[in-house]
Coordinates of C-alpha atoms and ligand atoms in Angstrom, one line a residue:
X1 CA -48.9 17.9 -39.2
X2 CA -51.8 20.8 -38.9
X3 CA -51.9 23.1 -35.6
X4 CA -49.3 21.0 -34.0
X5 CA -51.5 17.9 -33.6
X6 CA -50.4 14.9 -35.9
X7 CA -52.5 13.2 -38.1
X8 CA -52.3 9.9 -39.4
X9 CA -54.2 8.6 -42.6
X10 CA -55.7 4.8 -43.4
X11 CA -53.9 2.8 -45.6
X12 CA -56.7 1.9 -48.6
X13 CA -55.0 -0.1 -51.6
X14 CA -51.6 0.7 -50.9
X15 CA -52.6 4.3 -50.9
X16 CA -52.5 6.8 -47.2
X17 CA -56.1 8.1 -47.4
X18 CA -57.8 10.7 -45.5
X19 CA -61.6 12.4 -46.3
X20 CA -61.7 15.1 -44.4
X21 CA -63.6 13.8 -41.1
X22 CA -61.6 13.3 -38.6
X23 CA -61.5 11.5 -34.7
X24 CA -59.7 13.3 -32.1
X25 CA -57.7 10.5 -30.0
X26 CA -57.4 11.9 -26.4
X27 CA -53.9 11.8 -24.5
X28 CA -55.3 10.0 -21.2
X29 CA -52.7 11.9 -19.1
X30 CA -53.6 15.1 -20.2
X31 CA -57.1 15.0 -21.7
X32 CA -55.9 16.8 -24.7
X33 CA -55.9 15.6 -28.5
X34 CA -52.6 13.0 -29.0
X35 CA -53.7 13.3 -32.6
X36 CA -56.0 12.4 -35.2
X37 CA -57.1 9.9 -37.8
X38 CA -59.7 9.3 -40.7
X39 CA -63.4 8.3 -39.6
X40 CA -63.9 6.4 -42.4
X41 CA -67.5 5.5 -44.0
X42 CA -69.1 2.3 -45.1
X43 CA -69.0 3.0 -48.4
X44 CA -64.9 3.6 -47.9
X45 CA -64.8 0.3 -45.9
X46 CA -66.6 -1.4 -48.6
X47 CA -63.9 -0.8 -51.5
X48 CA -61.1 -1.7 -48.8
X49 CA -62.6 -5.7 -48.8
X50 CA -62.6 -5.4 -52.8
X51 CA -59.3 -4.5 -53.1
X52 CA -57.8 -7.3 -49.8
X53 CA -60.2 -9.3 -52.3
X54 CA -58.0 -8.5 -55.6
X55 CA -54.4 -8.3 -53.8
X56 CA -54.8 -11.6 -52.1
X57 CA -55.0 -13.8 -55.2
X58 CA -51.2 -12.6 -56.4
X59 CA -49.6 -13.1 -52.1
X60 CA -51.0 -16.4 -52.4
X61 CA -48.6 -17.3 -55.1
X62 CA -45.9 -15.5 -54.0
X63 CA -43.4 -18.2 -53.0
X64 CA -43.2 -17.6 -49.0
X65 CA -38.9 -16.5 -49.2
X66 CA -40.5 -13.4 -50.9
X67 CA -43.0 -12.6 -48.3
X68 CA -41.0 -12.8 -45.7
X69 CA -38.7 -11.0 -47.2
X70 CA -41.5 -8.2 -47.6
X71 CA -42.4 -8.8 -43.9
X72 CA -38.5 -8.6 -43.0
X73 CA -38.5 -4.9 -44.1
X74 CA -41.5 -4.1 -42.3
X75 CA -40.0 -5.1 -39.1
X76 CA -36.8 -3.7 -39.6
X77 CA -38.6 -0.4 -40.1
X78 CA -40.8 -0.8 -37.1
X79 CA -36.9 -1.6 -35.2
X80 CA -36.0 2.0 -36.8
X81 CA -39.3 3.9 -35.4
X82 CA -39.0 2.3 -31.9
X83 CA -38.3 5.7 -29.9
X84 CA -41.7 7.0 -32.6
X85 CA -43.7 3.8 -31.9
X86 CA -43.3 4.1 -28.1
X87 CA -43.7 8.1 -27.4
X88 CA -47.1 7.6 -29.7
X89 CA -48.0 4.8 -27.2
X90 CA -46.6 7.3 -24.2
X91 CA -49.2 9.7 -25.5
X92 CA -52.6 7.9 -26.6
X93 CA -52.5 4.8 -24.2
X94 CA -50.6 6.4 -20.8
X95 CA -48.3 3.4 -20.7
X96 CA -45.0 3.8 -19.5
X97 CA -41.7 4.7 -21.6
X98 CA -39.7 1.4 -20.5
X99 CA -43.0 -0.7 -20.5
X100 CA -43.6 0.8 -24.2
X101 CA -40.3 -0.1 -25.3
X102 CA -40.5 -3.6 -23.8
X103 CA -43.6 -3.7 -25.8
X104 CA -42.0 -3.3 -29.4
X105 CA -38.8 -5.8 -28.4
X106 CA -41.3 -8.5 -27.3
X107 CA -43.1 -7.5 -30.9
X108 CA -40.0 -7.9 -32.7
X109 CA -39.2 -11.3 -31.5
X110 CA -42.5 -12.0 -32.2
X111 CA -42.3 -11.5 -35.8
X112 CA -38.7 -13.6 -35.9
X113 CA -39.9 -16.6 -34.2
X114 CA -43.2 -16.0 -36.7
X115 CA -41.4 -16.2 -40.0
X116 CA -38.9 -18.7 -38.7
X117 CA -42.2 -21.0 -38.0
X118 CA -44.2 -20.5 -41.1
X119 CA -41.4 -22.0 -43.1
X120 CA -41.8 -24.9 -40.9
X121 CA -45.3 -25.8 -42.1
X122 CA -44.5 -28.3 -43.9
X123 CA -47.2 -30.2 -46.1
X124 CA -48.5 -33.6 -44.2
X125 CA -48.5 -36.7 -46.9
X126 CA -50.4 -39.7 -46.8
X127 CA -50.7 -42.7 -48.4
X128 CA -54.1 -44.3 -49.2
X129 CA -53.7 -47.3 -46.9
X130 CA -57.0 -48.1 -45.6
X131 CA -61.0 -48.5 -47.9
X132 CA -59.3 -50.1 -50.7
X133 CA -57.0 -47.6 -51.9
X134 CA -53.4 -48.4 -52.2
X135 CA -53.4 -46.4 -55.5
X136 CA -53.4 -43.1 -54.1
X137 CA -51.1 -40.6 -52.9
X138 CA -52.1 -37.2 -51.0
X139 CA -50.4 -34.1 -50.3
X140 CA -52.2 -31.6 -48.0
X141 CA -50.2 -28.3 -47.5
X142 CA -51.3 -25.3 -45.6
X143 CA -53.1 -22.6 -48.0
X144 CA -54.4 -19.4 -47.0
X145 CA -58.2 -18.9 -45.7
X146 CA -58.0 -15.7 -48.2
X147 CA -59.1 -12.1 -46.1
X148 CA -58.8 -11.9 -42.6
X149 CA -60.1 -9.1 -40.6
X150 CA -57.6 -8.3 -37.5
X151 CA -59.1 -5.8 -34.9
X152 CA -56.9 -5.2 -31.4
X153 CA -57.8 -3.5 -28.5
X154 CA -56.2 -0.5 -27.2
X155 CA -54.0 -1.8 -24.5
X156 CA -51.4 -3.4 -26.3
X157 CA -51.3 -1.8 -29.5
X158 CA -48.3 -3.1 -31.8
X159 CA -47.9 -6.8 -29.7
X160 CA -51.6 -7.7 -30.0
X161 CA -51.9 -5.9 -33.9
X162 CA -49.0 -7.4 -35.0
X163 CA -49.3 -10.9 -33.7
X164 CA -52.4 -11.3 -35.8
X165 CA -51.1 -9.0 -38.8
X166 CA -48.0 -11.1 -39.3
X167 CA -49.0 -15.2 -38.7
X168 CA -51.7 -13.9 -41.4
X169 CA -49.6 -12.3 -43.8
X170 CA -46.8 -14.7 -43.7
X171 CA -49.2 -17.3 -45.0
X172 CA -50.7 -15.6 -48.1
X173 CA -53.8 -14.4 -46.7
X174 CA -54.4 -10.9 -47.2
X175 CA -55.3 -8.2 -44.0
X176 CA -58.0 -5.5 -42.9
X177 CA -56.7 -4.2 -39.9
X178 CA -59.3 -1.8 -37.4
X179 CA -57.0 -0.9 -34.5
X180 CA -58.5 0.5 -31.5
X181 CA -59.3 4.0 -31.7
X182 CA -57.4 4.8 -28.9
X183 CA -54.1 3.3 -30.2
X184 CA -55.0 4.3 -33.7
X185 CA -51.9 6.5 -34.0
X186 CA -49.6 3.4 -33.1
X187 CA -51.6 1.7 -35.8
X188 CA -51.6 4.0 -38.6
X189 CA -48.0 4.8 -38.4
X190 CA -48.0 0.9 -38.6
X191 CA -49.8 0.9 -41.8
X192 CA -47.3 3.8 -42.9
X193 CA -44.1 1.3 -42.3
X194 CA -46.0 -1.0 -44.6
X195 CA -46.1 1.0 -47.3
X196 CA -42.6 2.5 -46.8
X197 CA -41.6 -1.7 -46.9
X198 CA -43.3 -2.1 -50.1
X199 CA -46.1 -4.3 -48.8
X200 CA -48.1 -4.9 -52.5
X201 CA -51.3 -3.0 -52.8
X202 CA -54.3 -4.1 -51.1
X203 CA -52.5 -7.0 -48.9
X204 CA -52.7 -5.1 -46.1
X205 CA -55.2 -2.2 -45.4
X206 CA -55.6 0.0 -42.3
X207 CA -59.1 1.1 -41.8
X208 CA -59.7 3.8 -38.8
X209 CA -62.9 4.7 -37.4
X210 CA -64.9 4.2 -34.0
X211 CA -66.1 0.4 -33.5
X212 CA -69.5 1.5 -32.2
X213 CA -70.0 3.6 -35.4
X214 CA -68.5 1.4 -37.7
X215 CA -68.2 -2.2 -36.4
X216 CA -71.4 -3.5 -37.9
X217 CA -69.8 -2.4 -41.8
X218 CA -66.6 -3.9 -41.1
X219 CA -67.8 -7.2 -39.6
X220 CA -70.9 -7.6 -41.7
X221 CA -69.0 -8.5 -45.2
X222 CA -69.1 -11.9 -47.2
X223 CA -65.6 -11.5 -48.2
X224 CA -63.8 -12.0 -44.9
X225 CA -62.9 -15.8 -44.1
X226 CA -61.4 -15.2 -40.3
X227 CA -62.2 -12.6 -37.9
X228 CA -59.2 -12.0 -35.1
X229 CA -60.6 -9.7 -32.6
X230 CA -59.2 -8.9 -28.7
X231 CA -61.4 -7.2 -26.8
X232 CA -64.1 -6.9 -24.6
X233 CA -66.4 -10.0 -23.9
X234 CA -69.1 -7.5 -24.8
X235 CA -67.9 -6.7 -28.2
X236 CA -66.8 -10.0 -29.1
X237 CA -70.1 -11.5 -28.6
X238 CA -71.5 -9.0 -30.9
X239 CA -68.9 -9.8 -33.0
X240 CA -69.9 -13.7 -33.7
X241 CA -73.7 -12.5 -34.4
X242 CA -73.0 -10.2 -36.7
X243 CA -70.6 -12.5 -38.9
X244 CA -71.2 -14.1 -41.7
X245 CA -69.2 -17.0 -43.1
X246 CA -66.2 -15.8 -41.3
X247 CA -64.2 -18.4 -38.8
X248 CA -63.9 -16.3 -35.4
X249 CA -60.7 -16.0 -33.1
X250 CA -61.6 -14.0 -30.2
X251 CA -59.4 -13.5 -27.4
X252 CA -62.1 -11.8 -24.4
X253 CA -62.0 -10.6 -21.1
X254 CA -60.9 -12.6 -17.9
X255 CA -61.1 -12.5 -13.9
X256 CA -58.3 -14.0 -13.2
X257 CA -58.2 -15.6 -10.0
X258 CA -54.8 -16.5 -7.5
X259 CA -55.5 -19.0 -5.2
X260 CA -52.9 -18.9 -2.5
X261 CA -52.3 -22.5 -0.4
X262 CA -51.3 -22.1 3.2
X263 CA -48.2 -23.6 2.2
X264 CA -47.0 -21.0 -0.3
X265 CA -43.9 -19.0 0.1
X266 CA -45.2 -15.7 0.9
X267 CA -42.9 -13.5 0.0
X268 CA -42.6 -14.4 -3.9
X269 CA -46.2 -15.5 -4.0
X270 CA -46.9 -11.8 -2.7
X271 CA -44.0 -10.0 -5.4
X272 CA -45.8 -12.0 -7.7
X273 CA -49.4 -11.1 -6.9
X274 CA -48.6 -7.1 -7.1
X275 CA -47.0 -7.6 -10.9
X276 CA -49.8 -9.5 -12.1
X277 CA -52.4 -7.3 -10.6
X278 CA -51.1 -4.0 -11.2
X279 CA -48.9 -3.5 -13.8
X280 CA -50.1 -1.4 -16.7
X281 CA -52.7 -0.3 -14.1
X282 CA -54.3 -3.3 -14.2
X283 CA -55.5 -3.1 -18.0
X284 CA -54.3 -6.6 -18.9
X285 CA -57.2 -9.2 -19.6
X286 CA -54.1 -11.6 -17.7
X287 CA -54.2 -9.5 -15.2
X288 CA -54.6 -10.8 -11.1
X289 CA -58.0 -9.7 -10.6
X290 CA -58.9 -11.9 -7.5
X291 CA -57.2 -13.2 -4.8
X292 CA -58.2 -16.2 -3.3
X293 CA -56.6 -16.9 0.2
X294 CA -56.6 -19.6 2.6
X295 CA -58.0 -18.7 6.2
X296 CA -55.1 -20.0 7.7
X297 CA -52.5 -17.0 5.8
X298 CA -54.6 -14.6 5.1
X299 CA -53.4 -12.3 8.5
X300 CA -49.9 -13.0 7.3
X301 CA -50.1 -12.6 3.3
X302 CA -51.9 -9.4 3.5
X303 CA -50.0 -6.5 5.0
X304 CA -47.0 -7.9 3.1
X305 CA -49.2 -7.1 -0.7
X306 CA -49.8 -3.8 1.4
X307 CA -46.3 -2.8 2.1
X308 CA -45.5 -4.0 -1.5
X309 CA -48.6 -1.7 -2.9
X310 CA -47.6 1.2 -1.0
X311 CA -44.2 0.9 -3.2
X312 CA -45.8 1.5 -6.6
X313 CA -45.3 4.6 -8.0
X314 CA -48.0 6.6 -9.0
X315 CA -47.6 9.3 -11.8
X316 CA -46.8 9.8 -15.3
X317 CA -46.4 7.4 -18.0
X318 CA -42.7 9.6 -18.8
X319 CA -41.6 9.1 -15.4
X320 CA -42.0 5.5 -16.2
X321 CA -44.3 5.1 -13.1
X322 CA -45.5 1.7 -12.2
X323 CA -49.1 3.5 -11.9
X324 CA -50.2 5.7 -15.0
X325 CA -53.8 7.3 -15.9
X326 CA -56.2 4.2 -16.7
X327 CA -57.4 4.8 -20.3
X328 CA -60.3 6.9 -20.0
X329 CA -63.2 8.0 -17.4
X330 CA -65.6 5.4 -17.8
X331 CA -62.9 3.0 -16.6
X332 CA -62.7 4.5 -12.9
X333 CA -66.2 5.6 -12.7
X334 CA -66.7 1.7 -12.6
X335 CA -64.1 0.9 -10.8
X336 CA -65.4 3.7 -8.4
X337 CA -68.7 1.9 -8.6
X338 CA -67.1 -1.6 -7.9
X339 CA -65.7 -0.3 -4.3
X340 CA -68.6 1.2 -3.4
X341 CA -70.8 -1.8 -4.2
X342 CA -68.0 -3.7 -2.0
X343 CA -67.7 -1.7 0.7
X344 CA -71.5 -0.9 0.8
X345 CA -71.8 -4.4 1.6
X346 CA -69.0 -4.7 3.9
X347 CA -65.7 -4.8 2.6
X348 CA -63.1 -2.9 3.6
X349 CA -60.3 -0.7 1.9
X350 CA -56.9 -1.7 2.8
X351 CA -55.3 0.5 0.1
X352 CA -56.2 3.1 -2.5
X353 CA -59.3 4.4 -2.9
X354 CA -58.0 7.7 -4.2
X355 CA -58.2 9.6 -7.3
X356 CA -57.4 12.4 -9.4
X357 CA -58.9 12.8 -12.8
X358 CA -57.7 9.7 -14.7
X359 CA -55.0 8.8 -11.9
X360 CA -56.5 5.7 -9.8
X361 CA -54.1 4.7 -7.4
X362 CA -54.0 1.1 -7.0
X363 CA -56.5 -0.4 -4.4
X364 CA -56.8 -3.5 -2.5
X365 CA -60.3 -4.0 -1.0
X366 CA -60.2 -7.1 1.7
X367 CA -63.1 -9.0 2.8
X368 CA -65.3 -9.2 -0.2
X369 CA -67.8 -12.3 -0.4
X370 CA -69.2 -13.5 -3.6
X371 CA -72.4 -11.1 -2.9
X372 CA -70.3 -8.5 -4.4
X373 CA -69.8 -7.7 -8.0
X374 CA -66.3 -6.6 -7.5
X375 CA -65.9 -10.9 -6.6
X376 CA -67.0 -11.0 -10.5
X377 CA -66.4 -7.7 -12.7
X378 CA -63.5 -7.1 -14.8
X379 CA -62.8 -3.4 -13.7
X380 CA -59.7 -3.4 -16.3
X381 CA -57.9 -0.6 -13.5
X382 CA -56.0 -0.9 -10.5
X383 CA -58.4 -2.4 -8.5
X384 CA -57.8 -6.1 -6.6
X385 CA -60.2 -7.7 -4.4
X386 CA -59.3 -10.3 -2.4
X387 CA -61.7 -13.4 -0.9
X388 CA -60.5 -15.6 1.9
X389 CA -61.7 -19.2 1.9
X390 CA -61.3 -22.3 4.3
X391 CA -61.7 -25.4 2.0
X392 CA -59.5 -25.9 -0.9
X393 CA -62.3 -26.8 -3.1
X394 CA -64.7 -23.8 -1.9
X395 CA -61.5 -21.8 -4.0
X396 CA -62.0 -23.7 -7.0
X397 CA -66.0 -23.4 -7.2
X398 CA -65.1 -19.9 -7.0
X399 CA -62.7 -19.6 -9.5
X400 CA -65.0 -21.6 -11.8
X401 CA -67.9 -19.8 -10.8
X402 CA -67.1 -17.0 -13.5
X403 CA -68.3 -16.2 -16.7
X404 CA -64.6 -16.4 -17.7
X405 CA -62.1 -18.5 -18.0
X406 CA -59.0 -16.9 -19.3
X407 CA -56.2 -18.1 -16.9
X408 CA -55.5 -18.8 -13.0
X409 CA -52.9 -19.3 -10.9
X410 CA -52.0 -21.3 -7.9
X411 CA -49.7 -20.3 -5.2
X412 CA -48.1 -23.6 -3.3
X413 CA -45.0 -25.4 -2.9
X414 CA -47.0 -28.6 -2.6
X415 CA -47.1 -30.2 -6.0
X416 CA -49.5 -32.1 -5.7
X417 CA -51.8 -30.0 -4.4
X418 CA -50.8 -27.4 -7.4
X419 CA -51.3 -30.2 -10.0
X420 CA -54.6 -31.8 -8.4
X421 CA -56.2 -28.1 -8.8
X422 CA -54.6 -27.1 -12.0
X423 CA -56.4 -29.8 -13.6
X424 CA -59.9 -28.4 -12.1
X425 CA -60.1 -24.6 -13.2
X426 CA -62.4 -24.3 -16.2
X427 CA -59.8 -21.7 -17.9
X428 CA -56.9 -21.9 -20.8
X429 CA -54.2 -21.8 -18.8
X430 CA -53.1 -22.2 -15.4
X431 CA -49.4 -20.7 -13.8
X432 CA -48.4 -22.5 -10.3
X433 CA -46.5 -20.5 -8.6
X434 CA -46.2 -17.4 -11.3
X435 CA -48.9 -15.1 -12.2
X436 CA -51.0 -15.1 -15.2
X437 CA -49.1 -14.1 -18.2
X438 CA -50.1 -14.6 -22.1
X439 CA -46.1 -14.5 -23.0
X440 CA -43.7 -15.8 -24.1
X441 CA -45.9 -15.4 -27.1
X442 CA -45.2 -18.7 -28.5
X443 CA -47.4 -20.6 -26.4
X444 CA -50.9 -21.6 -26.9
X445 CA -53.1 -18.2 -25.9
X446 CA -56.7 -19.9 -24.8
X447 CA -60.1 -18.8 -23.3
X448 CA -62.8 -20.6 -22.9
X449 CA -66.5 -19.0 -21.6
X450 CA -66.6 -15.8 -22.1
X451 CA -62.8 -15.7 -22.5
X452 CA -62.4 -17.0 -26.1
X453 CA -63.0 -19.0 -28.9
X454 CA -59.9 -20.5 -31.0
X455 CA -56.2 -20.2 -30.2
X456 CA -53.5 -18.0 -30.8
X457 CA -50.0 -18.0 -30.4
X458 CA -47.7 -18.4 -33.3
X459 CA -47.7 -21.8 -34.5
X460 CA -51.4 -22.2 -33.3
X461 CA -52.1 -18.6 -35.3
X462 CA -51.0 -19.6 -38.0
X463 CA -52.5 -22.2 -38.2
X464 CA -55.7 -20.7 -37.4
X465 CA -55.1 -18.9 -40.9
X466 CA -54.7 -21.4 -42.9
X467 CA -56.4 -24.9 -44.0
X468 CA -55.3 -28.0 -45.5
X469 CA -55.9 -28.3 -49.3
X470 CA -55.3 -32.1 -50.5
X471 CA -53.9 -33.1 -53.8
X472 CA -54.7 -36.9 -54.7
X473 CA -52.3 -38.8 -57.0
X474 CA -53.9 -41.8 -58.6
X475 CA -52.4 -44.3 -60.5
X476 CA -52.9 -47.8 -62.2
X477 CA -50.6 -50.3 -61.1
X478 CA -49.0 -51.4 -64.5
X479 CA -46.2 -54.1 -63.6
Ligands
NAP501 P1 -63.2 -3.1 -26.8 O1 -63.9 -1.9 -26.3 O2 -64.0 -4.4 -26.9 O3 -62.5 -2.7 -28.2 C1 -61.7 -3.7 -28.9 C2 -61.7 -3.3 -30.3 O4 -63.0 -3.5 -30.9 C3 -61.4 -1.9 -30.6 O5 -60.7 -1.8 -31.8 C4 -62.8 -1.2 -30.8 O6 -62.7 -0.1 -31.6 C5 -63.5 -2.4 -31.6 N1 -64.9 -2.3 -31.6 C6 -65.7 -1.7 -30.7 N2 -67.0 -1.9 -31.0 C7 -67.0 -2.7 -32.1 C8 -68.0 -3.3 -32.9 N3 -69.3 -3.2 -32.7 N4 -67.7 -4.1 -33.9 C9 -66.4 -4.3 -34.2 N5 -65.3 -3.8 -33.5 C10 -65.7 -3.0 -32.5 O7 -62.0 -3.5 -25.8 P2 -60.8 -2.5 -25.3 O8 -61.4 -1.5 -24.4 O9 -59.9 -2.1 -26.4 O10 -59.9 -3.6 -24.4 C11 -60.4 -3.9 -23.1 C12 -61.0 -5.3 -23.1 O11 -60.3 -6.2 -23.9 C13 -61.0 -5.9 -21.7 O12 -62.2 -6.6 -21.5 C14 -59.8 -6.9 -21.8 O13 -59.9 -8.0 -20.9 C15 -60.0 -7.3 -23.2 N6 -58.7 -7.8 -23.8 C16 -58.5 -9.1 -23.9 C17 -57.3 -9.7 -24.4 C18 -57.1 -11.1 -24.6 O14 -56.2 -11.5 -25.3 N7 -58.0 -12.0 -24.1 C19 -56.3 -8.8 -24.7 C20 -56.5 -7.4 -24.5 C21 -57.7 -6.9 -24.0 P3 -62.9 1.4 -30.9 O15 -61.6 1.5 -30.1 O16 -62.9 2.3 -32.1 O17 -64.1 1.3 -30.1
G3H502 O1 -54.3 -7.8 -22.3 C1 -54.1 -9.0 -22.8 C2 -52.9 -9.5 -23.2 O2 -53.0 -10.6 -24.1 C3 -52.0 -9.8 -22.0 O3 -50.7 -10.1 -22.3 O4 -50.1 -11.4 -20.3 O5 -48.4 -10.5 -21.8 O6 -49.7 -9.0 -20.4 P1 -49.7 -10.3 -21.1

């Protein structure tokens, strides 16, 4: 600690490093500095991939009881720092105390269920049945792609670091982790629990550093086999051109759409509808950020999300408020930019609207038509649209009309109807009667479009860092 602000260092070789340049991470709630960390240069990230390069060789062949055993004391030092972890998060990414706390408990169980798995990837065996060869006998186990390069966005910083940190740990590879700037501090003091658990030098590095300064460097290196990334749609795209030989996992941006039947149950469909769009602020890629309503219950659906909205609390991520500062002011000058596009060309505002600094409070603009961008931009805020329709199927062109295709739901209590659409949305996944939610974080996390590439999850995550490596017995028959 210098002047009262904290600063955190990378984590180069086993070693904390610092060099003397610094990024300020700004509190969103207050605009002031939450703390600092390195701005590291190519040159620095450069040695980092050298040494992942040299550790990973020596975690391959560490029998997995061991590693997990390393991993075991990380997380029971992460469990220790909880109150730490979440007050960090309180300060550099405005989310709530309880919602911060829920964070690290759904990150923990992550990790159990994750090393409880990876000892359950069992080598496949096969015998050489087929093309003339009877004489053979193959084992294929699971070896590690070798250095994988995990970068996580800012809104989720332990859950969506960790749940690519750990699957790719567990099974020998070793990691370079870029957390988001903003979320940096939650991500350094990360890296500082691996240390303090012993985690060999080199098999996991923590680089900091702005993307747009240093993204090129950290992508553009021969030595990474898989890229993780969660992020913007934007920088995920730039991502896979500026890759080399790497195999990509990106998890994108959505525009997630509920349609809602005339048949649904209103009341949950609307409780339902309010969570998914607004909690966090809205700065979940999962989040609701369309409504698609049939003519027949629109009257009758909407003032009950209205009276719900008008519930929310708007305040201070301390007060554990439902509706906390969005991350920073680019965010709600477009979502600023979204209404007025909207209502320019005739929507209406039922709700919100109203700002103060970084505070948006949470809006519902009615009546918007597909003319609008708002029917198609992420605004990653408290911001939901909502488009009436007549036909079922003029819903599902409009749900598949977007560049993404992250997940949907559908609101009925007609089966059929639930099942027949389900199986038309172009998107990973697809919640009847729920909203869209990545968790529990066991299942298969997909995007398609400009959603994704590759899966994650935790058997599909690790899997994504490993491949099958065969072993042929031959033999001469002899009796
Ligand atoms: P972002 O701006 O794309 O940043 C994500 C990460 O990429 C950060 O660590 C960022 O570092 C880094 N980065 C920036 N430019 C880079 C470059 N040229 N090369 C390599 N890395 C670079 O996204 P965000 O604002 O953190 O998160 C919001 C977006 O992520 C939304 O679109 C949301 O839907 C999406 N998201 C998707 C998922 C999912 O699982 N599908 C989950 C969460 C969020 P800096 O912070 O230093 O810029
Ligand atoms: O922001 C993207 C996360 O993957 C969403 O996770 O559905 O559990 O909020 P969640």
């Amino acid at each position: 600690m210098t002047n009262n602000i904290i600063k955190y260092q990378s984590l180069i070789n086993g070693e904390l490093y610092e060099n003397g340049n610094w990024i300020s991470v700004i509190n969103p709630t207050t605009n002031k500095i939450a703390g600092q960390v390195p701005a590291l240069t190519k040159v620095e990230i450069k040695k980092v991939y050298e040494s992942a390069k040299f550790a990973q060789k020596n975690w391959e062949q560490m029998p997995i009881l061991k590693r997990i055993s390393f991993l075991n004391s990380w997380k029971q030092l992460i469990i220790r720092d909880k109150l730490i972890l979440a007050e960090l998060m309180t300060n550099e990414i405005a989310k709530g105390t309880k919602a911060a706390y829920s964070e690290i408990d759904r990150t923990v169980e992550y990790i159990e269920y994750t090393l409880q798995e990876a000892l359950r990837l069992h080598p496949e065996s096969y015998t050489g049945d087929s093309w003339g060869s009877m004489n053979k006998l193959a084992v294929f186990e699971y070896v590690p792609k070798g250095i994988v390069l995990a970068i996580s966005p800012f809104n989720y910083p332990i859950n969506l670091s960790v749940s690519k940190i750990f699957p790719a740990l567990v099974t020998g590879n070793s990691v370079v982790f870029k957390p988001a700037t903003q979320g940096s501090l939650v991500g350094l003091h990360l890296a500082k629990l691996a240390k303090e658990a012993n985690i060999p030098n080199g098999v996991f590095n923590a680089i900091s550093g702005k993307g747009s300064e240093i993204g090129d460097s950290l992508v553009e290196n021969e030595a990474i086999n898989v890229i993780s990334f969660t992020g913007s749609a934007v920088v995920g795209n730039r991502i896979s051109q500026k890759s080399l030989k790497a195999d990509l996992i990106l998890e994108l941006g959505g525009k997630d759409p509920a349609i809602v039947l005339n048949d649904a149950d209103l009341e949950d469909t609307a409780t339902k509808i309010i969570k998914g769009a607004f909690s966090y602020s809205g700065q979940r890629c999962t989040a609701i950020k369309r409504v698609l309503v049939q003519r027949t219950i629109s009257s009758k659906l909407i003032p009950i999300l209205k009276e719900k909205v008008e519930k929310l609390t708007v305040g201070l991520p301390t007060d554990n408020c439902d509706i906390t500062p969005v991350i920073d002011q680019s965010t709600v000058d477009n979502a600023k930019k979204l209404i007025k596009d909207a209502l320019d060309k005739g929507a209406n505002c039922l709700v919100g609207n109203k700002f103060k600094e970084n505070l948006m409070w949470p809006t519902i603009i009615t009546d918007v038509t597909t003319k609008m961008n708002l029917a198609w931009e992420e605004p990653f805020a408290p911001l939901l649209p909502i488009i009436i329709f007549d036909e079922v199927k003029e819903a599902i062109n409009i749900a598949n009309d977007s560049q993404y295709g992250l997940q949907a739901s559908v609101f009925t209590t007609n089966i059929n109807s639930a099942m027949s659409i389900a199986k038309l949305l172009e998107v990973g996944s697809v919640n009847i009667n729920d909203q869209s939610q990545r968790g529990p974080d066991h299942f298969s996390f997909v995007g398609v479009k400009d959603s994704g590439l590759g899966v994650q999850g935790i058997r599909p995550s690790l899997l994504a860092f490993t491949r099958p490596k065969g072993i042929v017995i031959n033999w001469k028959t002899k009796i």
